PDB file of C-alpha atoms in Angstrom:
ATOM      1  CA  UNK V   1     107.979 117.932  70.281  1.00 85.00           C
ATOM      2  CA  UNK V   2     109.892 114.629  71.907  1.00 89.00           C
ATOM      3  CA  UNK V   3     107.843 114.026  75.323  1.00 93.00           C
ATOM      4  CA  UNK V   4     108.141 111.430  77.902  1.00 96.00           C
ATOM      5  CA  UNK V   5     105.395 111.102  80.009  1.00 97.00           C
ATOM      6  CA  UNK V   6     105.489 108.680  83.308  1.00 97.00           C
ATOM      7  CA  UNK V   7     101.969 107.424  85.257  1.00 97.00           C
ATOM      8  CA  UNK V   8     101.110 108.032  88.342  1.00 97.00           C
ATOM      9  CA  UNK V   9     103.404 110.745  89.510  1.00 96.00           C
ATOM     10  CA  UNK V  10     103.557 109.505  93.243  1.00 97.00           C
ATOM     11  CA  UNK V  11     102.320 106.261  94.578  1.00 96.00           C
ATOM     12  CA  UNK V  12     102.055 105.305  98.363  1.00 98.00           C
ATOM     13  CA  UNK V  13     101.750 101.519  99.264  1.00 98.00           C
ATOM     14  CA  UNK V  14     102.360  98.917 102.022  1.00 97.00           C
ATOM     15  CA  UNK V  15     104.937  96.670 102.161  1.00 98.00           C
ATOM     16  CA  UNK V  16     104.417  93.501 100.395  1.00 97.00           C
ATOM     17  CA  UNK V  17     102.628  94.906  97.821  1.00 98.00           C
ATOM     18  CA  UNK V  18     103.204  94.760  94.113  1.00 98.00           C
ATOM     19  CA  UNK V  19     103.397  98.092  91.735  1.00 98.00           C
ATOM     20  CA  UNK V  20     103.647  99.108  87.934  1.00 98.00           C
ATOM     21  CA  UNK V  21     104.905 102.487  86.729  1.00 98.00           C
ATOM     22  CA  UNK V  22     104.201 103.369  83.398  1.00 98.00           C
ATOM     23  CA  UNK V  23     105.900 105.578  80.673  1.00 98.00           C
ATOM     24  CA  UNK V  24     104.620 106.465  77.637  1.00 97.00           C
ATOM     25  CA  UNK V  25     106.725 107.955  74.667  1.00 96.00           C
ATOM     26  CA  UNK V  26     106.698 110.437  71.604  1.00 94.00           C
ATOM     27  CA  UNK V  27     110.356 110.705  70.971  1.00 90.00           C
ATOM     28  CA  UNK V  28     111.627 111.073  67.295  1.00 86.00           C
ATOM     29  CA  UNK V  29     115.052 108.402  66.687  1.00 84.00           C
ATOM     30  CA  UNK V  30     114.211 106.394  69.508  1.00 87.00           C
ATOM     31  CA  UNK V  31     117.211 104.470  70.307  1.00 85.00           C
ATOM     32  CA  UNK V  32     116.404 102.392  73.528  1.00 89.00           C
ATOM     33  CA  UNK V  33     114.408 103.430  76.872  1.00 94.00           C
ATOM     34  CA  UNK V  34     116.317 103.385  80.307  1.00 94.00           C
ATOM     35  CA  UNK V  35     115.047 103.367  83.552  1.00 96.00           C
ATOM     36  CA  UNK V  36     116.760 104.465  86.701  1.00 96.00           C
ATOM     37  CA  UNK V  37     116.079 105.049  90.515  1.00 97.00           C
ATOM     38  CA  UNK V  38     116.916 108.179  92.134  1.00 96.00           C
ATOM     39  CA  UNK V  39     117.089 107.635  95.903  1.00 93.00           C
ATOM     40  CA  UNK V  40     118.608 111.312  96.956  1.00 81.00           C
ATOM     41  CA  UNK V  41     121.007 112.882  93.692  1.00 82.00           C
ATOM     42  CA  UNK V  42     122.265 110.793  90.955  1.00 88.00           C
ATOM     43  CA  UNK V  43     120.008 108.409  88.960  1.00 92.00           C
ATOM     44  CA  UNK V  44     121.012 105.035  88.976  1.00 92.00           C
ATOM     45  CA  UNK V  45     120.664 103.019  86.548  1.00 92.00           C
ATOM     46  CA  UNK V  46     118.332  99.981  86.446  1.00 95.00           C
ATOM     47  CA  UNK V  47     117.733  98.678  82.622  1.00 92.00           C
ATOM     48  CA  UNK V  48     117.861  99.484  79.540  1.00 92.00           C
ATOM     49  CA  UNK V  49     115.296  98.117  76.900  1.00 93.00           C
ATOM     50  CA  UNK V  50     115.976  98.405  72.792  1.00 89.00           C
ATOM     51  CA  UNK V  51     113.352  95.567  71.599  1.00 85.00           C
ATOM     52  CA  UNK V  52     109.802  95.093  72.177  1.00 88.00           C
ATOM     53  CA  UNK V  53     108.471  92.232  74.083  1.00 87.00           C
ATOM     54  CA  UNK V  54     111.499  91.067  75.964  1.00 88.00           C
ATOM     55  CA  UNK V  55     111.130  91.284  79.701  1.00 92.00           C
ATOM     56  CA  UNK V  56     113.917  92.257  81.769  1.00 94.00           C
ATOM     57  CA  UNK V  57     114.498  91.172  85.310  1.00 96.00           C
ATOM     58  CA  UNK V  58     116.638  92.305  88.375  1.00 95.00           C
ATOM     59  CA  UNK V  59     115.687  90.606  91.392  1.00 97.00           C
ATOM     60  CA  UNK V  60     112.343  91.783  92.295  1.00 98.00           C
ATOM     61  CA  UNK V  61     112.220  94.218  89.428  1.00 98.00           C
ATOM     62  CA  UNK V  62     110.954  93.665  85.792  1.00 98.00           C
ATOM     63  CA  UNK V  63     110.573  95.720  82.665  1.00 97.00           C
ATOM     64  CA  UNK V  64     109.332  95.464  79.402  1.00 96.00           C
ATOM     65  CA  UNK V  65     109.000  97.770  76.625  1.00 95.00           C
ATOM     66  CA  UNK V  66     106.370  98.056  73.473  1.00 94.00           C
ATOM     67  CA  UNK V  67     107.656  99.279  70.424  1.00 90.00           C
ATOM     68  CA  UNK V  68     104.298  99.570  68.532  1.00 92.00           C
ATOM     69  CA  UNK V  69     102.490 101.016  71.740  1.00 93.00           C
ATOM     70  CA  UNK V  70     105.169 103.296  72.652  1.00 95.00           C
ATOM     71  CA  UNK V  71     105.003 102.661  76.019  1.00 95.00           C
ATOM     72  CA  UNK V  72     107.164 100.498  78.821  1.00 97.00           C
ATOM     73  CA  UNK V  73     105.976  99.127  81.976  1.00 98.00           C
ATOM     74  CA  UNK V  74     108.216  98.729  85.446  1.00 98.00           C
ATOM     75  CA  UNK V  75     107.516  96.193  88.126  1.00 98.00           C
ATOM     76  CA  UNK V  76     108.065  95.965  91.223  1.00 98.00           C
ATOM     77  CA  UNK V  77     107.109  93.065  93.461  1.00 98.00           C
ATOM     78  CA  UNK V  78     107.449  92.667  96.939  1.00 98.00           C
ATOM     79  CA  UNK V  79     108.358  96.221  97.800  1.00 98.00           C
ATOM     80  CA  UNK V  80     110.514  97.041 100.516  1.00 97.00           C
ATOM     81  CA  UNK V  81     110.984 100.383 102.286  1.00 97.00           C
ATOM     82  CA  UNK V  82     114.135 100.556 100.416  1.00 96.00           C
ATOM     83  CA  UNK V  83     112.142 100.765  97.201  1.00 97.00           C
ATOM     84  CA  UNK V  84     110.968 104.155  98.180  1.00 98.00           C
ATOM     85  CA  UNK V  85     112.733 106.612  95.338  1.00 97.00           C
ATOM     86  CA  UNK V  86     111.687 108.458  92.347  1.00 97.00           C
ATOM     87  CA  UNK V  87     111.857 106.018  88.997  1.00 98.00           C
ATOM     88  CA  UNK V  88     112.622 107.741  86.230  1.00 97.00           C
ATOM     89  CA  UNK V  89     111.912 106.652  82.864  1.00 97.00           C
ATOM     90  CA  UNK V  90     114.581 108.310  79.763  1.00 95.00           C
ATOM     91  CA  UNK V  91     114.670 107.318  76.228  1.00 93.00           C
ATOM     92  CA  UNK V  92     117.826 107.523  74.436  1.00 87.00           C
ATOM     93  CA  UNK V  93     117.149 110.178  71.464  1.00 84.00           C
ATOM     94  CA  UNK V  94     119.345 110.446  68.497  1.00 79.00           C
ATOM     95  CA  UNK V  95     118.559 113.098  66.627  1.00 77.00           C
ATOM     96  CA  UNK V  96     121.698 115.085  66.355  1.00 72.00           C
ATOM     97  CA  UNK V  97     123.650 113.594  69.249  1.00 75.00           C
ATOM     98  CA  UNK V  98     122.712 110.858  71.496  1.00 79.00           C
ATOM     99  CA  UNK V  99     121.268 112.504  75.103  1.00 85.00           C
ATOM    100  CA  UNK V 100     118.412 111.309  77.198  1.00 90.00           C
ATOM    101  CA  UNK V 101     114.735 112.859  77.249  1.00 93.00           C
ATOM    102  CA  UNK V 102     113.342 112.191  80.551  1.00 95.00           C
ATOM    103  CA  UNK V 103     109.924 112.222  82.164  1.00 96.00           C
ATOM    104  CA  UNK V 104     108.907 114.342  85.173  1.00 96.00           C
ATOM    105  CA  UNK V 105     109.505 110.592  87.276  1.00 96.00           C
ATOM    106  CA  UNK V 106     107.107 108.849  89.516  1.00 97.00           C
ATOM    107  CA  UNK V 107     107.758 108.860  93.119  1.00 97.00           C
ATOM    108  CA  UNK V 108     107.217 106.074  95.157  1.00 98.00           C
ATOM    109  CA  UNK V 109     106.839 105.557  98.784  1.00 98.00           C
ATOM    110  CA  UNK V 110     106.576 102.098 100.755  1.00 98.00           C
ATOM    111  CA  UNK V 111     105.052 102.002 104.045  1.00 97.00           C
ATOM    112  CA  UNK V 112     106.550  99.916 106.604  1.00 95.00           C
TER     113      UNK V 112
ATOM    114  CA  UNK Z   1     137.850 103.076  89.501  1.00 55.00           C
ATOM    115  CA  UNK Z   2     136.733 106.367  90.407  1.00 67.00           C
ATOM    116  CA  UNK Z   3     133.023 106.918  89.050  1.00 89.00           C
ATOM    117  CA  UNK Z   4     131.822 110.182  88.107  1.00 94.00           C
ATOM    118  CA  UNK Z   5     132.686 112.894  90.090  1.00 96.00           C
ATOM    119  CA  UNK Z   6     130.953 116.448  90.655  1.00 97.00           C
ATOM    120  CA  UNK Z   7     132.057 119.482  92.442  1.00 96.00           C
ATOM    121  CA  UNK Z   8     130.858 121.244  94.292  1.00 97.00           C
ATOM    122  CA  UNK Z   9     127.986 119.296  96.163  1.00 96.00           C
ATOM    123  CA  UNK Z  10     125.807 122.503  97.014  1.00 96.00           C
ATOM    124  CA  UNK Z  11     126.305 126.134  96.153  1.00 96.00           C
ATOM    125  CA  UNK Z  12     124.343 129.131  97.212  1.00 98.00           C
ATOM    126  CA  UNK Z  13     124.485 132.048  94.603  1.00 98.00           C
ATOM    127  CA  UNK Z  14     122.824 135.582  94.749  1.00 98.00           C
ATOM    128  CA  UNK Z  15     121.229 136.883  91.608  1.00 97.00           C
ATOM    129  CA  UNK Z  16     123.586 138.361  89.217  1.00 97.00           C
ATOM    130  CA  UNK Z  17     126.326 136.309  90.089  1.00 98.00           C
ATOM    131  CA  UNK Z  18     127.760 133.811  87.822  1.00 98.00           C
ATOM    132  CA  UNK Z  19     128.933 130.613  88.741  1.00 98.00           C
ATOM    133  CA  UNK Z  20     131.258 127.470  87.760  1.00 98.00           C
ATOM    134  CA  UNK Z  21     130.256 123.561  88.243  1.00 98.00           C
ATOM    135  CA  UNK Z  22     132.895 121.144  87.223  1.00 98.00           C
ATOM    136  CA  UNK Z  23     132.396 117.351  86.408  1.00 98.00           C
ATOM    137  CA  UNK Z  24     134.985 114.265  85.906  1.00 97.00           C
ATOM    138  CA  UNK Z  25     133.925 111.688  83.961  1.00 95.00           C
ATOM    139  CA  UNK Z  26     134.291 107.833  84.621  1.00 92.00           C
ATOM    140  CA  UNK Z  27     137.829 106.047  83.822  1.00 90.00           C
ATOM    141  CA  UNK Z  28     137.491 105.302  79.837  1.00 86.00           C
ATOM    142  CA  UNK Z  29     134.441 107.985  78.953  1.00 90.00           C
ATOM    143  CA  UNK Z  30     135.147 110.417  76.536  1.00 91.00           C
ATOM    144  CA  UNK Z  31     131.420 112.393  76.428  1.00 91.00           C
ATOM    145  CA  UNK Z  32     130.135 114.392  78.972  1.00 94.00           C
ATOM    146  CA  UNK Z  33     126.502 115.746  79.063  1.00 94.00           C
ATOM    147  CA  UNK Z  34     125.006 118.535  81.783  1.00 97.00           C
ATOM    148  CA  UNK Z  35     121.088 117.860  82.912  1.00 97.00           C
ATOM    149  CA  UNK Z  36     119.523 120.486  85.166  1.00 97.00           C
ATOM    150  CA  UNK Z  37     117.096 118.794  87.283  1.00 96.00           C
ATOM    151  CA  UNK Z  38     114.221 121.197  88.635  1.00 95.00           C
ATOM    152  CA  UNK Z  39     112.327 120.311  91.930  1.00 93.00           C
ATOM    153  CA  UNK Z  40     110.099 117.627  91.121  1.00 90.00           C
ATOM    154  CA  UNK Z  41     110.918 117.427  87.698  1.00 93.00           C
ATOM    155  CA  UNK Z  42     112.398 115.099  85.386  1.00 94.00           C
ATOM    156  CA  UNK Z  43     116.186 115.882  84.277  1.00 95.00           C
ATOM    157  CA  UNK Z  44     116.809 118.237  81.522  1.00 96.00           C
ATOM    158  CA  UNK Z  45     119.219 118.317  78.550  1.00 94.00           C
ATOM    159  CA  UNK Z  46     121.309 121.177  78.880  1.00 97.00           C
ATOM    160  CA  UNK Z  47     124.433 120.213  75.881  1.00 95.00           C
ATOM    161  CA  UNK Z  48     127.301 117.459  75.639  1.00 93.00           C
ATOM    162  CA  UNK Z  49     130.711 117.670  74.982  1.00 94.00           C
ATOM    163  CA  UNK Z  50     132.896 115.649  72.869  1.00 90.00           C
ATOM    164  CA  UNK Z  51     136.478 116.163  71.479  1.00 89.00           C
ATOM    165  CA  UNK Z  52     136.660 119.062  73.583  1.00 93.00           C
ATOM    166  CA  UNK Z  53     133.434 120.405  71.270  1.00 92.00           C
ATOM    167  CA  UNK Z  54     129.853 121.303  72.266  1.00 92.00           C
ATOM    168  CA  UNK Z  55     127.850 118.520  70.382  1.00 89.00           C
ATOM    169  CA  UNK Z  56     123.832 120.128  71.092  1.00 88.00           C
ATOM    170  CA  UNK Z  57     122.507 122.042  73.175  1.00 91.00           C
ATOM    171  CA  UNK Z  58     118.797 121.950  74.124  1.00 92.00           C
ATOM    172  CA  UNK Z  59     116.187 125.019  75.089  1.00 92.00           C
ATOM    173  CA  UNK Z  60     118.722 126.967  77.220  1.00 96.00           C
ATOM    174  CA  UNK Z  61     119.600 130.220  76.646  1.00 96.00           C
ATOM    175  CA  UNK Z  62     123.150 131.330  76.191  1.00 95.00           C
ATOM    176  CA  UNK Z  63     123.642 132.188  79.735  1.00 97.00           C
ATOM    177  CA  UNK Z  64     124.798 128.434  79.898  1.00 98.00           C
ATOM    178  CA  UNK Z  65     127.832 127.401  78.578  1.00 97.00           C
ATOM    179  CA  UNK Z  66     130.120 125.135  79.242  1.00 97.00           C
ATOM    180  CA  UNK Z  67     133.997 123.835  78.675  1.00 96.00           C
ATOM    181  CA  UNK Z  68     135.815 119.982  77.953  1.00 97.00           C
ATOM    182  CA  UNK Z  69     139.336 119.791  78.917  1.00 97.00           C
ATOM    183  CA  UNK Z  70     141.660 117.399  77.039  1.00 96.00           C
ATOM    184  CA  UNK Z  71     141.428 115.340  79.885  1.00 95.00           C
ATOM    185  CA  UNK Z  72     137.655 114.946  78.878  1.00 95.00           C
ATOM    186  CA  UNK Z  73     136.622 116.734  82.111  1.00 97.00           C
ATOM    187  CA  UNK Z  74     133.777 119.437  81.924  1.00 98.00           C
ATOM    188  CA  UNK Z  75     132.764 122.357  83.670  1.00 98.00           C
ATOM    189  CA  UNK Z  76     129.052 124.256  82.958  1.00 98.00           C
ATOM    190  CA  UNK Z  77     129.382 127.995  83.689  1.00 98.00           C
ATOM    191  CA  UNK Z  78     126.009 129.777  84.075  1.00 98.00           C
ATOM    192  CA  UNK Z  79     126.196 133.938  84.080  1.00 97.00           C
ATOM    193  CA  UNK Z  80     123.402 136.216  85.341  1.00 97.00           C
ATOM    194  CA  UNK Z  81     121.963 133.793  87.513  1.00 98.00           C
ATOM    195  CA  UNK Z  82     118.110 133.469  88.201  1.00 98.00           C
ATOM    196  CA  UNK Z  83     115.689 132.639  91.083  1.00 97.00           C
ATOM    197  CA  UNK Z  84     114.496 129.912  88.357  1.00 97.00           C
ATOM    198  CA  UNK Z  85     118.203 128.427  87.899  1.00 98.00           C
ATOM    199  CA  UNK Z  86     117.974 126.561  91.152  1.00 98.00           C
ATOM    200  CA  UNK Z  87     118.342 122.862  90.680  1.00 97.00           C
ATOM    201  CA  UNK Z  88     119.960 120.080  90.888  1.00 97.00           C
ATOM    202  CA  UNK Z  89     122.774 120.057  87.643  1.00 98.00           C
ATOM    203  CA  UNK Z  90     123.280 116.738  87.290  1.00 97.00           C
ATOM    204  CA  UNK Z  91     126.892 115.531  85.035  1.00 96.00           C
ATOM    205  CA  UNK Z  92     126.158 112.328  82.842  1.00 94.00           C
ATOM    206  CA  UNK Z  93     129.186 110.266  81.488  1.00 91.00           C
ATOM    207  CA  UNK Z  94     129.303 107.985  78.439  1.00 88.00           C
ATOM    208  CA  UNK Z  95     131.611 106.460  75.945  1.00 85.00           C
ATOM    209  CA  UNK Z  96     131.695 107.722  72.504  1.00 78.00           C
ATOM    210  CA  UNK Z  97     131.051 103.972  71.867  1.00 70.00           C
ATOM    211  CA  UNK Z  98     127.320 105.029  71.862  1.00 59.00           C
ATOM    212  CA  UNK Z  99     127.547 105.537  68.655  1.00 55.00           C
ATOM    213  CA  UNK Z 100     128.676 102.344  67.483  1.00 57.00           C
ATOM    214  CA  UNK Z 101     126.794  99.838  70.568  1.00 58.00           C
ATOM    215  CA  UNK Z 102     123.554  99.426  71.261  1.00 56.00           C
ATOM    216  CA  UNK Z 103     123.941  98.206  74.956  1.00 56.00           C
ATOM    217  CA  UNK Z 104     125.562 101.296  76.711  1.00 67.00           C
ATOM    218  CA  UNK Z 105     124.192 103.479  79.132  1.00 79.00           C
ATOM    219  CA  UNK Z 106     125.249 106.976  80.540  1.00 85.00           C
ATOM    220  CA  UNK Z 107     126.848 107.286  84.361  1.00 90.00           C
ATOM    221  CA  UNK Z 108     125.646 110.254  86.370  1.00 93.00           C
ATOM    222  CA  UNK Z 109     127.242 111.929  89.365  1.00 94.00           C
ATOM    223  CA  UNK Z 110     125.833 112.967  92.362  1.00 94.00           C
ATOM    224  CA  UNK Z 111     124.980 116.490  91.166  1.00 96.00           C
ATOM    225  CA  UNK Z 112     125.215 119.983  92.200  1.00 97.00           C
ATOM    226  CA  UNK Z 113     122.587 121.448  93.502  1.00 96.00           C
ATOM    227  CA  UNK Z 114     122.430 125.370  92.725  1.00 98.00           C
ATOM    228  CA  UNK Z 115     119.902 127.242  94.854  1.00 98.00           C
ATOM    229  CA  UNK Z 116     120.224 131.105  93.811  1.00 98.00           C
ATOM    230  CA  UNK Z 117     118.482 133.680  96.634  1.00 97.00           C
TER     231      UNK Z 117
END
């Protein structure tokens, strides 16, 4: 059975600090792995990663993804209070149609 | 360029009942997938609609079904509603470029969220 499984499932930090979420796959026709933020209803989307290896920045965010390991990392440095959200992690499956498989998310909270 | 809309925001159902969530994709999307999105859960694949055609469904029972217009709008219909059907339903929009790009990714909406008493 496809599974996506993210680690830790809640995190509480300071300000300042630095974090990594991790996500782990089993997903048959793996396409590419997305990651998004979900502040209060719809996901948004952060990146998208289809080849191992090749980090991916926005800003203070960063993500790379292992193809061999089956797992992608996401970084956050400096966090703000406006980091606090649930990150989800969603690979792009193929088998029949293309649709997401998501994990359960990790959420994050940033103390002031 | 109006992004993906969802109506309505929140809905309260009684058990039994049946009820109707519509979605409008973004300007230029042809494909339109339903999530439901339990409490502290991850999103869920419900089915996807293309051409007007239900593409796959995942583990839902036939309770849920679900419509595309010609104007590649969607609604998800769920009958004989359950305590456990409360969620957020979340609408996801893409382009039926997917399945010729690599570098696309799917637009969700704000969601419905469905509590059943």
């Amino acid at each position: 059975e496809d599974k996506v499984v993210q680690s830790p499932l809640s995190l509480v930090v300071h300000e300042g600090d630095t974090v990594t979420l991790n996500c782990s796959y089993e997903v048959t026709n793996f396409r590419s792995l997305l990651w998004y933020k979900q502040e209060k209803k719809a996901p948004t989307f952060l990146f998208m990663l289809t080849s191992s290896g090749i980090e991916k920045k926005s800003g203070r965010l960063s993500s790379i993804l292992d193809k061999k390991e089956l797992f992608s990392i996401l970084n956050i440095t400096a966090t703000q209070t406006g980091d606090s959200a649930v990150y989800l992690c969603a690979v792009l499956n193929t088998s029949g149609t293309y649709k997401y498989i998501f994990g359960t998310g990790t959420r994050l909270k940033v103390l002031a | 360029d109006a992004g993906v809309t969802q109506s309505p925001t929140h809905l309260i159902k009684t058990r039994g009942q049946q009820v109707t969530l519509r979605c409008s994709p973004k300007s230029g999307h042809d494909t339109v997938s339903w999530y439901q999105q339990a409490l502290g859960q991850g999103p869920q694949f419900i089915f996807q609609y293309y051409e007007e055609e239900e593409r796959q469904r995942g583990n839902f029972p036939d309770r849920f079904s679900g419509h595309q217009f010609p104007n590649y709008s969607s609604e998800l219909n769920v009958n004989a509603l359950l305590l456990g059907d409360s969620a957020l339903y979340l609408c996801a929009s893409s382009s039926s470029r997917w399945w010729r790009e690599r570098d696309t990714e799917a637009f969700f909406g704000q969601g419905t969220r469905l509590t059943v008493v």
